[in-house]
Coordinates of N, CA and C and ligand atoms in Angstrom, one line a residue:
M1 N 2.1 -2.6 21.1 CA 2.1 -3.6 20.1 C 2.0 -3.0 18.6
P2 N 2.8 -3.5 17.7 CA 2.7 -3.0 16.4 C 1.4 -3.2 15.6
L3 N 1.0 -2.3 14.7 CA -0.2 -2.6 14.1 C 0.1 -3.8 13.0
L4 N 1.2 -3.7 12.4 CA 1.5 -4.8 11.4 C 2.9 -5.2 11.7
E5 N 3.2 -6.5 11.8 CA 4.6 -7.0 12.0 C 4.8 -8.2 11.3
A6 N 6.1 -8.1 10.5 CA 6.3 -9.4 9.8 C 7.7 -9.7 10.3
R7 N 8.0 -11.0 10.5 CA 9.3 -11.5 11.1 C 9.8 -12.6 10.1
D8 N 11.0 -12.5 9.8 CA 11.7 -13.6 9.1 C 10.9 -14.1 8.0
V9 N 10.1 -13.3 7.1 CA 9.2 -14.0 6.1 C 10.1 -14.6 5.1
H10 N 10.0 -15.8 4.9 CA 10.4 -16.6 3.5 C 9.2 -17.0 2.7
G11 N 9.3 -16.8 1.6 CA 8.2 -17.1 0.7 C 8.4 -17.0 -0.8
G12 N 7.6 -17.4 -1.7 CA 7.8 -17.1 -3.2 C 6.7 -17.9 -4.0
Y13 N 7.1 -18.0 -5.2 CA 6.1 -18.9 -6.2 C 6.5 -20.0 -6.5
G14 N 5.7 -21.1 -6.4 CA 6.1 -22.5 -6.6 C 7.3 -22.9 -5.5
G15 N 8.3 -23.6 -5.9 CA 9.2 -24.1 -4.9 C 10.2 -23.2 -4.4
M16 N 10.4 -22.2 -5.4 CA 11.6 -21.3 -5.0 C 11.2 -20.0 -4.2
N17 N 12.0 -19.7 -3.2 CA 11.7 -18.7 -2.4 C 12.3 -17.3 -3.0
I18 N 11.6 -16.3 -3.0 CA 11.9 -14.9 -3.4 C 12.3 -14.0 -2.1
L19 N 11.5 -14.2 -1.2 CA 11.6 -13.5 0.1 C 12.5 -14.5 1.0
N20 N 13.7 -14.0 1.5 CA 14.6 -14.8 2.1 C 14.9 -14.3 3.8
G21 N 13.8 -13.8 4.4 CA 13.7 -13.3 5.8 C 13.6 -12.0 5.8
V22 N 12.3 -11.6 5.5 CA 12.2 -10.1 5.7 C 11.5 -9.7 6.9
D23 N 11.9 -8.7 7.5 CA 11.4 -8.1 8.8 C 10.8 -6.7 8.4
M24 N 9.7 -6.6 8.9 CA 8.8 -5.3 8.7 C 8.0 -5.1 10.1
S25 N 7.9 -3.8 10.5 CA 7.0 -3.4 11.6 C 6.6 -1.9 11.4
I26 N 5.3 -1.8 11.5 CA 4.9 -0.4 11.6 C 3.8 -0.3 12.8
E27 N 3.7 0.9 13.4 CA 2.8 1.3 14.4 C 1.4 1.7 13.7
A28 N 0.4 1.7 14.6 CA -0.8 2.2 13.9 C -1.0 3.6 13.3
D29 N -0.1 4.5 13.8 CA -0.3 5.8 13.2 C 0.8 6.0 12.1
E30 N 1.5 4.9 11.7 CA 2.8 5.3 10.9 C 2.5 5.1 9.4
I31 N 3.5 5.6 8.5 CA 3.6 5.2 7.0 C 5.0 4.5 7.1
G32 N 5.0 3.4 6.5 CA 6.1 2.4 6.3 C 6.4 2.5 4.8
V33 N 7.6 2.6 4.1 CA 8.0 2.7 2.9 C 8.9 1.6 2.6
I34 N 8.8 0.9 1.6 CA 9.5 -0.3 1.2 C 10.1 0.3 -0.2
V35 N 11.6 0.2 -0.2 CA 12.1 0.7 -1.4 C 13.3 -0.5 -1.8
G36 N 13.8 -0.3 -3.0 CA 14.9 -1.4 -3.3 C 14.8 -1.5 -4.9
P37 N 15.8 -2.3 -5.6 CA 15.8 -2.2 -7.1 C 14.8 -3.1 -7.4
N38 N 14.7 -3.2 -8.8 CA 13.7 -4.0 -9.3 C 14.0 -5.5 -9.1
G39 N 12.9 -6.1 -8.8 CA 13.2 -7.6 -8.5 C 13.5 -8.0 -7.2
A40 N 13.5 -6.9 -6.2 CA 14.0 -7.1 -4.9 C 12.9 -7.9 -4.0
G41 N 11.9 -8.0 -4.4 CA 10.8 -8.6 -3.8 C 9.7 -7.8 -3.2
K42 N 9.8 -6.6 -3.4 CA 8.9 -5.5 -2.8 C 7.5 -6.0 -3.0
S43 N 7.1 -6.2 -4.2 CA 5.6 -6.5 -4.5 C 5.4 -7.8 -3.9
T44 N 6.3 -8.8 -4.0 CA 6.3 -10.2 -3.4 C 5.9 -10.1 -1.8
M45 N 6.5 -9.1 -1.2 CA 6.2 -8.9 0.3 C 4.8 -8.5 0.5
L46 N 4.4 -7.6 -0.3 CA 3.1 -7.2 0.1 C 2.0 -8.3 -0.3
K47 N 2.3 -9.0 -1.4 CA 1.5 -10.1 -1.7 C 1.4 -11.1 -0.4
A48 N 2.8 -11.5 0.1 CA 2.9 -12.3 1.0 C 2.0 -11.8 2.3
I49 N 2.0 -10.6 2.6 CA 1.3 -10.0 3.8 C -0.3 -10.3 3.4
F50 N -0.6 -10.0 2.2 CA -2.1 -10.1 1.8 C -2.7 -11.5 1.5
G51 N -1.9 -12.4 1.9 CA -2.4 -13.8 1.6 C -2.3 -14.4 0.1
L52 N -1.5 -13.8 -0.9 CA -1.6 -13.9 -2.0 C -0.5 -15.0 -2.6
L53 N 0.4 -15.3 -1.6 CA 1.5 -16.4 -1.9 C 1.8 -16.8 -0.7
Q54 N 2.4 -18.1 -0.7 CA 2.5 -19.1 0.5 C 3.8 -18.6 1.2
V55 N 3.6 -18.5 2.4 CA 4.7 -17.9 3.3 C 5.2 -19.3 4.0
N56 N 6.6 -19.7 3.7 CA 7.0 -20.9 4.1 C 7.7 -21.0 5.4
Q57 N 7.9 -19.6 5.9 CA 8.8 -19.6 7.2 C 8.6 -18.1 7.6
G58 N 8.7 -18.1 9.0 CA 8.4 -16.6 9.5 C 6.9 -16.4 9.9
E59 N 6.7 -15.1 10.5 CA 5.4 -15.1 11.0 C 5.0 -13.6 10.7
I60 N 3.5 -13.5 10.4 CA 3.1 -11.9 10.2 C 1.9 -11.7 11.1
R61 N 1.7 -10.7 11.8 CA 0.8 -10.4 12.8 C 0.3 -9.1 12.5
L62 N -1.2 -9.1 12.8 CA -1.8 -7.8 12.7 C -2.4 -7.7 14.1
R63 N -1.9 -6.4 14.9 CA -2.3 -6.3 16.2 C -1.9 -7.3 16.9
G64 N -1.0 -8.0 16.8 CA -0.5 -9.2 17.6 C -1.0 -10.6 17.4
E65 N -2.1 -10.4 16.3 CA -2.8 -11.6 16.1 C -2.0 -12.3 14.8
P66 N -1.7 -13.5 14.8 CA -1.0 -14.3 13.7 C -2.0 -14.3 12.5
I67 N -1.4 -13.9 11.3 CA -2.4 -13.7 10.0 C -1.6 -14.5 9.0
T68 N -0.6 -15.0 9.2 CA 0.3 -15.7 8.3 C -0.6 -16.6 7.4
N69 N -0.5 -16.4 6.1 CA -1.1 -17.3 5.1 C -2.8 -17.4 5.3
L70 N -3.2 -16.3 5.7 CA -4.7 -16.1 5.8 C -5.2 -15.7 4.4
A71 N -6.3 -16.0 4.0 CA -6.8 -15.6 2.7 C -7.1 -14.1 2.7
P72 N -7.0 -13.4 1.4 CA -7.2 -12.1 1.3 C -8.6 -11.6 1.9
N73 N -9.7 -12.3 1.6 CA -11.0 -11.9 2.0 C -10.9 -11.8 3.6
K74 N -10.5 -12.7 4.1 CA -10.2 -12.9 5.8 C -9.5 -11.6 6.2
L75 N -8.5 -11.4 5.5 CA -7.8 -10.2 5.9 C -8.4 -8.9 5.7
V76 N -9.3 -8.8 4.6 CA -10.1 -7.6 4.3 C -11.2 -7.3 5.5
H77 N -11.7 -8.5 6.0 CA -12.7 -8.6 7.3 C -11.8 -8.0 8.5
M78 N -10.6 -8.3 8.6 CA -9.8 -8.0 9.7 C -9.1 -6.6 9.7
G79 N -9.5 -5.8 8.5 CA -9.1 -4.4 8.4 C -7.9 -4.2 7.6
M80 N -7.6 -5.1 6.7 CA -6.5 -4.8 5.6 C -7.0 -4.3 4.5
G81 N -6.4 -3.3 3.7 CA -6.7 -3.2 2.4 C -5.6 -3.1 1.6
F82 N -5.6 -3.5 0.3 CA -4.5 -3.7 -0.6 C -4.8 -3.1 -1.9
V83 N -4.0 -2.4 -2.5 CA -4.0 -1.8 -3.6 C -2.9 -2.1 -4.6
P84 N -3.1 -3.2 -5.7 CA -1.9 -3.7 -6.4 C -1.5 -2.7 -7.3
Q85 N -0.4 -2.9 -7.9 CA 0.3 -1.8 -8.8 C -0.6 -1.8 -10.1
E86 N -1.0 -2.8 -10.5 CA -1.7 -2.8 -11.9 C -3.1 -3.5 -11.9
N87 N -4.0 -3.1 -12.9 CA -5.3 -3.6 -12.9 C -6.2 -3.4 -11.6
N88 N -5.9 -2.2 -11.0 CA -6.5 -1.9 -9.7 C -7.8 -1.3 -9.8
I89 N -8.5 -1.1 -11.0 CA -9.8 -0.5 -11.3 C -10.5 -1.2 -12.3
F90 N -11.7 -1.0 -12.4 CA -12.7 -1.6 -13.4 C -12.8 -0.3 -14.3
P91 N -12.2 -0.4 -15.6 CA -12.1 0.9 -16.3 C -13.5 1.2 -16.8
S92 N -14.3 0.3 -17.2 CA -15.6 0.7 -17.9 C -16.6 1.0 -16.8
L93 N -16.5 0.7 -15.6 CA -17.4 1.2 -14.5 C -17.2 2.6 -14.1
S94 N -18.2 3.2 -13.7 CA -18.0 4.8 -13.3 C -17.2 4.7 -12.0
V95 N -16.7 5.9 -11.7 CA -15.8 6.1 -10.4 C -16.5 5.7 -9.2
E96 N -17.9 6.1 -9.3 CA -18.6 5.8 -7.9 C -19.1 4.2 -7.9
E97 N -19.2 3.6 -9.1 CA -19.5 2.1 -9.1 C -18.2 1.5 -8.7
N98 N -17.0 1.9 -9.0 CA -15.7 1.3 -8.7 C -15.8 1.4 -7.0
L99 N -16.0 2.6 -6.4 CA -15.9 2.7 -5.2 C -16.8 2.0 -4.4
E100 N -18.2 1.8 -5.0 CA -19.2 0.9 -4.4 C -18.8 -0.5 -4.4
M101 N -17.9 -1.0 -5.3 CA -17.5 -2.4 -5.4 C -16.6 -2.5 -4.1
G102 N -15.9 -1.7 -3.8 CA -15.1 -1.8 -2.7 C -15.8 -2.1 -1.3
A103 N -17.0 -1.8 -1.3 CA -17.8 -1.9 -0.2 C -18.5 -3.1 -0.1
Y104 N -18.0 -4.0 -0.7 CA -18.7 -5.3 -0.8 C -19.1 -6.0 0.4
I105 N -18.0 -5.9 1.5 CA -18.3 -6.6 2.7 C -19.1 -5.9 3.8
R106 N -19.4 -4.4 3.5 CA -20.2 -3.9 4.3 C -21.7 -3.5 3.9
P107 N -22.6 -4.0 4.8 CA -24.1 -3.8 4.5 C -24.6 -2.4 4.5
S108 N -23.8 -1.6 5.5 CA -24.4 -0.2 5.5 C -23.1 0.8 5.7
G109 N -23.7 2.1 5.6 CA -22.6 3.2 5.8 C -22.0 3.5 4.4
V110 N -22.6 3.0 3.2 CA -21.8 3.1 2.0 C -21.8 4.7 1.8
S111 N -22.9 5.4 1.9 CA -23.1 6.8 1.4 C -22.2 7.6 2.4
R112 N -22.1 7.3 3.5 CA -21.1 8.0 4.4 C -19.6 7.7 3.9
M113 N -19.3 6.6 3.6 CA -17.9 6.4 3.2 C -17.7 7.1 1.9
L114 N -18.6 7.0 1.0 CA -18.5 7.8 -0.3 C -18.1 9.3 -0.1
E115 N -18.8 9.9 1.0 CA -18.6 11.2 1.2 C -17.1 11.3 1.7
Q116 N -16.8 10.4 2.5 CA -15.5 10.5 3.1 C -14.4 10.4 2.1
I117 N -14.6 9.4 1.1 CA -13.5 9.3 0.0 C -13.5 10.5 -0.9
Y118 N -14.6 11.1 -1.2 CA -14.6 12.3 -1.8 C -13.9 13.4 -1.1
E119 N -13.9 13.3 0.1 CA -13.2 14.2 1.0 C -11.7 14.1 0.8
F120 N -11.3 12.9 0.8 CA -9.9 12.5 0.8 C -9.4 12.9 -0.7
F121 N -10.2 12.4 -1.7 CA -9.8 13.0 -3.1 C -10.9 13.7 -3.7
P122 N -10.7 14.9 -3.5 CA -11.8 16.0 -4.1 C -11.9 15.9 -5.6
P123 N -10.9 15.7 -6.5 CA -11.1 15.6 -7.8 C -12.0 14.4 -8.4
L124 N -12.3 13.3 -7.4 CA -13.2 12.3 -7.9 C -14.7 12.9 -7.8
L125 N -15.0 13.8 -7.0 CA -16.3 14.0 -6.8 C -17.0 14.4 -8.2
D126 N -16.3 15.3 -9.0 CA -17.0 15.8 -10.3 C -17.0 14.8 -11.3
K127 N -16.2 13.8 -11.0 CA -16.1 12.8 -12.1 C -16.5 11.4 -11.6
R128 N -17.6 11.5 -10.6 CA -18.1 10.2 -10.1 C -19.0 9.4 -11.1
R129 N -19.5 10.2 -12.1 CA -20.4 9.4 -13.1 C -19.6 9.0 -14.3
Q130 N -18.3 9.3 -14.4 CA -17.5 9.0 -15.6 C -16.9 7.7 -15.3
P131 N -16.8 6.9 -16.6 CA -15.9 5.7 -16.7 C -14.6 6.0 -16.0
A132 N -14.1 5.0 -14.9 CA -12.9 5.2 -14.3 C -11.7 5.2 -15.4
G133 N -11.9 4.4 -16.4 CA -10.9 4.4 -17.5 C -10.6 5.6 -18.1
E134 N -11.5 6.6 -18.1 CA -11.3 7.7 -18.8 C -10.4 8.8 -18.0
L135 N -10.1 8.6 -16.7 CA -9.5 9.4 -15.8 C -8.1 9.5 -16.2
S136 N -7.3 10.4 -15.4 CA -5.9 10.5 -15.7 C -5.1 9.4 -14.9
G137 N -4.0 9.0 -15.0 CA -3.4 8.2 -14.3 C -3.4 8.4 -12.7
G138 N -3.2 9.7 -12.4 CA -3.1 10.0 -10.9 C -4.7 9.7 -10.4
Q139 N -5.5 10.1 -11.1 CA -7.1 10.0 -10.6 C -7.5 8.5 -10.5
R140 N -6.9 7.7 -11.5 CA -7.2 6.2 -11.4 C -6.6 5.6 -10.1
Q141 N -5.3 6.2 -9.7 CA -4.8 5.8 -8.6 C -5.7 6.1 -7.2
M142 N -6.3 7.3 -7.5 CA -7.1 7.7 -6.1 C -8.3 6.8 -6.2
V143 N -9.0 6.3 -7.3 CA -10.0 5.5 -7.4 C -9.8 4.1 -6.8
A144 N -8.5 3.6 -7.1 CA -8.0 2.4 -6.5 C -7.7 2.4 -5.0
M145 N -7.2 3.7 -4.6 CA -7.0 3.9 -3.2 C -8.3 4.0 -2.4
G146 N -9.3 4.9 -2.9 CA -10.5 5.0 -2.5 C -11.4 3.7 -2.3
R147 N -11.2 2.8 -3.5 CA -12.0 1.6 -3.3 C -11.5 0.9 -2.2
A148 N -10.1 0.7 -1.9 CA -9.7 -0.1 -0.9 C -10.1 0.5 0.6
L149 N -10.3 1.9 0.7 CA -10.7 2.5 1.8 C -12.2 2.4 2.2
M150 N -13.0 1.9 1.2 CA -14.3 1.7 1.6 C -14.8 0.9 2.6
V151 N -13.8 0.0 3.0 CA -14.2 -0.8 4.2 C -13.4 -0.3 5.5
E152 N -13.1 0.9 5.4 CA -12.5 1.4 6.5 C -11.5 0.7 7.2
P153 N -10.2 0.5 6.3 CA -9.3 -0.6 6.8 C -8.6 0.2 8.0
S154 N -7.7 -0.6 8.8 CA -6.7 0.1 9.8 C -5.5 0.0 9.2
V155 N -5.2 -0.8 8.2 CA -4.0 -0.6 7.5 C -4.2 -0.9 5.8
L156 N -3.4 -0.2 5.1 CA -3.6 -0.1 3.8 C -2.2 -0.3 3.1
L157 N -2.0 -1.4 2.3 CA -0.9 -1.7 1.5 C -1.1 -1.3 0.1
L158 N 0.0 -0.3 -0.3 CA -0.1 0.2 -1.6 C 1.2 -0.2 -2.5
D159 N 1.0 -0.7 -3.6 CA 2.2 -1.1 -4.4 C 2.2 0.0 -5.5
E160 N 3.3 0.8 -5.3 CA 3.8 1.8 -6.3 C 2.7 2.7 -6.7
P161 N 1.9 3.3 -5.9 CA 0.7 4.2 -6.1 C 1.3 5.4 -7.1
T162 N 2.4 5.8 -7.2 CA 2.8 6.8 -8.0 C 3.6 6.4 -9.3
A163 N 3.5 5.0 -9.5 CA 4.3 4.6 -10.8 C 3.6 5.4 -12.0
G164 N 4.6 5.8 -13.0 CA 4.2 6.4 -14.3 C 3.7 7.8 -14.0
L165 N 3.6 8.4 -12.8 CA 2.9 9.7 -12.7 C 4.0 10.7 -13.0
S166 N 3.5 12.0 -13.3 CA 4.4 13.2 -13.3 C 4.6 13.4 -11.9
P167 N 5.8 14.4 -11.7 CA 6.1 14.9 -10.3 C 5.0 15.5 -9.8
L168 N 4.2 16.3 -10.4 CA 3.1 17.0 -9.8 C 2.1 15.9 -9.4
F169 N 1.8 15.0 -9.9 CA 0.8 14.0 -9.6 C 1.1 13.2 -8.5
M170 N 2.6 12.9 -8.5 CA 3.1 12.1 -7.5 C 3.2 12.9 -6.2
N171 N 3.7 14.2 -6.2 CA 3.3 14.8 -4.9 C 1.8 14.8 -4.5
E172 N 1.1 15.0 -5.3 CA -0.5 15.0 -5.0 C -0.8 13.7 -4.3
I173 N -0.4 12.6 -4.8 CA -0.8 11.2 -4.2 C -0.1 11.2 -2.9
F174 N 1.1 11.6 -2.7 CA 2.1 11.4 -1.4 C 1.1 12.3 -0.3
E175 N 0.6 13.5 -0.8 CA -0.2 14.3 0.1 C -1.4 13.6 0.6
R176 N -2.1 12.9 -0.4 CA -3.4 12.1 -0.2 C -3.0 11.1 1.0
V177 N -1.9 10.5 0.7 CA -1.4 9.3 1.5 C -1.1 9.9 3.1
K178 N -0.5 11.0 3.2 CA -0.4 11.7 4.4 C -1.7 11.9 5.0
K179 N -2.7 12.3 4.5 CA -4.0 12.7 5.0 C -4.7 11.7 5.4
I180 N -4.6 10.6 4.6 CA -5.2 9.3 5.0 C -4.6 8.8 6.3
N181 N -3.3 8.9 6.2 CA -2.7 8.2 7.5 C -3.1 9.1 8.7
A182 N -3.1 10.4 8.3 CA -3.5 11.4 9.7 C -5.0 11.0 10.1
A183 N -5.7 10.5 9.1 CA -7.1 10.2 9.6 C -7.1 8.9 10.4
G184 N -6.0 8.1 10.5 CA -5.8 7.1 11.2 C -5.7 5.5 10.5
V185 N -5.2 5.6 9.6 CA -5.0 4.5 8.7 C -3.4 4.2 8.7
G186 N -2.9 3.1 9.0 CA -1.6 2.8 8.9 C -1.3 2.4 7.5
I187 N -0.1 2.9 7.0 CA 0.2 2.7 5.6 C 1.6 1.9 5.3
L188 N 1.6 0.9 4.4 CA 2.8 0.2 4.1 C 2.7 0.3 2.6
M189 N 3.8 0.8 2.1 CA 3.8 1.4 0.7 C 5.0 1.0 0.0
V190 N 5.0 0.3 -1.1 CA 6.2 0.1 -2.1 C 6.4 1.4 -2.8
E191 N 7.6 1.9 -3.2 CA 7.9 3.0 -3.9 C 9.1 3.1 -4.8
Q192 N 9.0 3.3 -5.9 CA 10.4 3.6 -6.7 C 10.9 4.9 -6.6
H193 N 10.0 6.1 -6.2 CA 10.3 7.4 -6.0 C 10.9 7.2 -4.5
A194 N 12.1 6.7 -4.3 CA 12.5 6.4 -2.9 C 12.7 7.6 -2.1
K195 N 13.4 8.5 -2.8 CA 13.7 9.9 -1.8 C 12.4 10.5 -1.3
Q196 N 11.6 10.8 -2.4 CA 10.3 11.5 -1.9 C 9.5 10.8 -1.1
A197 N 9.4 9.3 -1.3 CA 8.5 8.5 -0.4 C 9.2 8.5 1.0
L198 N 10.6 8.2 1.1 CA 11.2 8.1 2.6 C 11.0 9.5 3.3
A199 N 10.8 10.5 2.5 CA 10.6 11.8 3.3 C 9.2 11.8 3.8
I200 N 8.3 10.9 3.5 CA 7.0 11.1 4.3 C 7.0 9.7 5.1
A201 N 8.0 8.9 5.2 CA 8.0 7.8 5.8 C 8.3 7.7 7.2
H202 N 7.6 7.2 8.3 CA 8.1 7.0 9.7 C 9.2 6.0 9.7
K203 N 8.9 4.7 9.1 CA 9.7 3.7 8.9 C 10.2 3.5 7.5
G204 N 11.3 3.1 7.1 CA 11.7 2.7 5.8 C 12.3 1.2 5.7
F205 N 12.2 0.6 4.8 CA 12.7 -0.7 4.4 C 13.3 -0.8 3.3
V206 N 14.7 -1.0 3.3 CA 15.4 -1.1 1.9 C 15.6 -2.7 1.6
L207 N 14.9 -3.1 0.8 CA 15.0 -4.6 0.3 C 15.9 -4.8 -0.7
A208 N 16.8 -5.7 -0.8 CA 17.6 -6.3 -2.0 C 17.7 -7.8 -1.9
A209 N 17.5 -8.4 -3.1 CA 17.5 -9.9 -3.1 C 16.8 -10.5 -2.1
G210 N 15.6 -10.1 -1.7 CA 14.5 -10.8 -0.8 C 15.0 -10.6 0.9
Y211 N 15.8 -9.7 1.2 CA 16.0 -9.5 2.5 C 16.2 -8.0 2.7
N212 N 16.1 -7.7 4.1 CA 16.4 -6.2 4.7 C 17.8 -6.0 4.5
R213 N 18.2 -4.8 3.6 CA 19.6 -4.4 3.5 C 19.6 -3.4 4.7
F214 N 18.6 -2.6 4.8 CA 18.7 -1.5 5.9 C 17.2 -1.4 6.3
T215 N 17.2 -0.9 7.6 CA 15.6 -0.8 8.2 C 16.1 0.3 9.3
D216 N 15.2 1.5 9.0 CA 15.4 2.4 10.0 C 14.2 3.5 9.9
T217 N 14.3 4.5 10.4 CA 13.3 5.6 10.1 C 13.5 6.2 8.8
G218 N 12.5 6.9 8.3 CA 12.8 7.4 6.9 C 13.9 8.3 6.8
E219 N 13.9 9.1 7.8 CA 14.9 10.2 7.9 C 16.3 9.7 7.9
A220 N 16.5 8.6 8.9 CA 17.9 8.1 9.0 C 18.3 7.5 7.8
L221 N 17.3 6.7 7.1 CA 17.9 6.1 5.6 C 18.1 7.2 4.8
L222 N 17.4 8.4 4.5 CA 17.6 9.4 3.7 C 19.1 10.2 4.1
N223 N 19.5 10.0 5.4 CA 20.8 10.7 5.6 C 21.8 9.7 5.8
D224 N 21.5 8.4 5.5 CA 22.6 7.5 5.5 C 23.4 7.5 4.2
P225 N 24.9 7.8 4.1 CA 25.5 7.8 2.9 C 25.6 6.6 2.0
E226 N 25.6 5.5 2.9 CA 25.6 4.2 2.2 C 24.3 3.9 1.3
V227 N 23.1 4.3 2.1 CA 21.8 4.0 1.5 C 21.7 4.9 0.4
A228 N 22.0 6.1 0.3 CA 22.0 7.1 -0.6 C 22.8 6.6 -1.8
K229 N 24.0 6.2 -1.7 CA 25.1 5.9 -2.7 C 24.3 4.6 -3.4
S230 N 23.9 3.7 -2.6 CA 23.5 2.3 -3.3 C 22.1 2.4 -3.7
F231 N 21.3 3.1 -3.1 CA 19.8 2.9 -3.5 C 19.0 4.2 -3.8
L232 N 19.7 5.3 -3.5 CA 18.8 6.5 -3.8 C 19.5 7.5 -4.8
G233 N 20.3 6.7 -5.6 CA 21.0 7.6 -6.8 C 22.0 8.4 -6.4
G234 N 22.8 8.5 -5.2 CA 23.6 9.4 -4.7 C 23.3 10.3 -3.8
Ligands
LIG301 N1 4.0 -14.5 -10.4 C1 5.3 -14.8 -10.3 N2 5.8 -16.1 -10.6 C2 7.1 -16.3 -10.4 N3 8.2 -15.4 -10.2 C3 7.7 -14.2 -10.1 C4 6.4 -13.7 -10.0 N4 6.1 -12.4 -9.7 C5 7.5 -12.1 -9.5 N5 8.4 -13.2 -9.6 C6 9.7 -13.1 -9.4 O1 10.0 -12.6 -8.1 C7 11.1 -11.5 -7.9 C8 10.6 -10.4 -7.2 O2 9.8 -9.8 -7.9 P1 9.0 -8.6 -7.3 O3 8.4 -8.9 -6.0 O4 7.7 -8.2 -8.3 O5 10.0 -7.3 -7.3 P2 9.8 -5.9 -7.0 O6 8.4 -5.5 -6.9 O7 10.7 -5.5 -5.8 O8 10.5 -5.2 -8.2 C9 11.4 -11.4 -9.4 O9 12.7 -12.2 -9.7 C10 10.5 -11.9 -10.3 O10 10.9 -12.1 -11.5
LIG302 MG1 7.0 -4.5 -7.7

């Protein structure tokens, strides 16, 4: 049974649908990557999974259990974490306060989780007393991911975690994502750095105009000339 499965999802903002039948599925130990042009509906799809917009048709399941249109706080309790692309940290709070905010639903085990987060993201340990807003872009992403990880989710949704980062920081974030996945967290990630992201993806989903143009393993998509020509810059 897949960890996360979306079938024929239609939804959008207000009356108009942005998603016109999106299918996605990842297993518990997988990284799934969503790529596609600007405005394709990638962020909208993550928001639909996380209960941030109305799904009008189709179904989303977490470990077989229907979760379509459940509220975000309910989904967090069920083991889902979500890191939006922007405004994903509290800049004036310290790194550690940001991480502690992520633990709002867990009464105990906070210090154990902090240790685990600093293991995933060693650069944050030294900076734990600094305001998160003073960190580099890559480190702020680490804070945002760390915050979502504080409740030990089984699946983590990431919206463009490498946006605006230098190639060096981009690679560092992808390495962390692989490490988090290897520790047992399923990942569904939107990425503009399509080639590099598909290279670490077990499953890839190419969205355009609100539906799947291509769905395959990351490797197969990278090697598909049609995908390369239309979506990976040749
Ligand atoms: N809050 C919103 N209200 C209305 N339309 C939106 C909103 N957010 C995004 N859209 C529209 O939905 C479409 C898909 O957006 P989005 O999912 O953000 O694309 P992507 O992440 O693939 O670049 C775009 O046409 C965008 O203008
Ligand atoms: Mg987006």
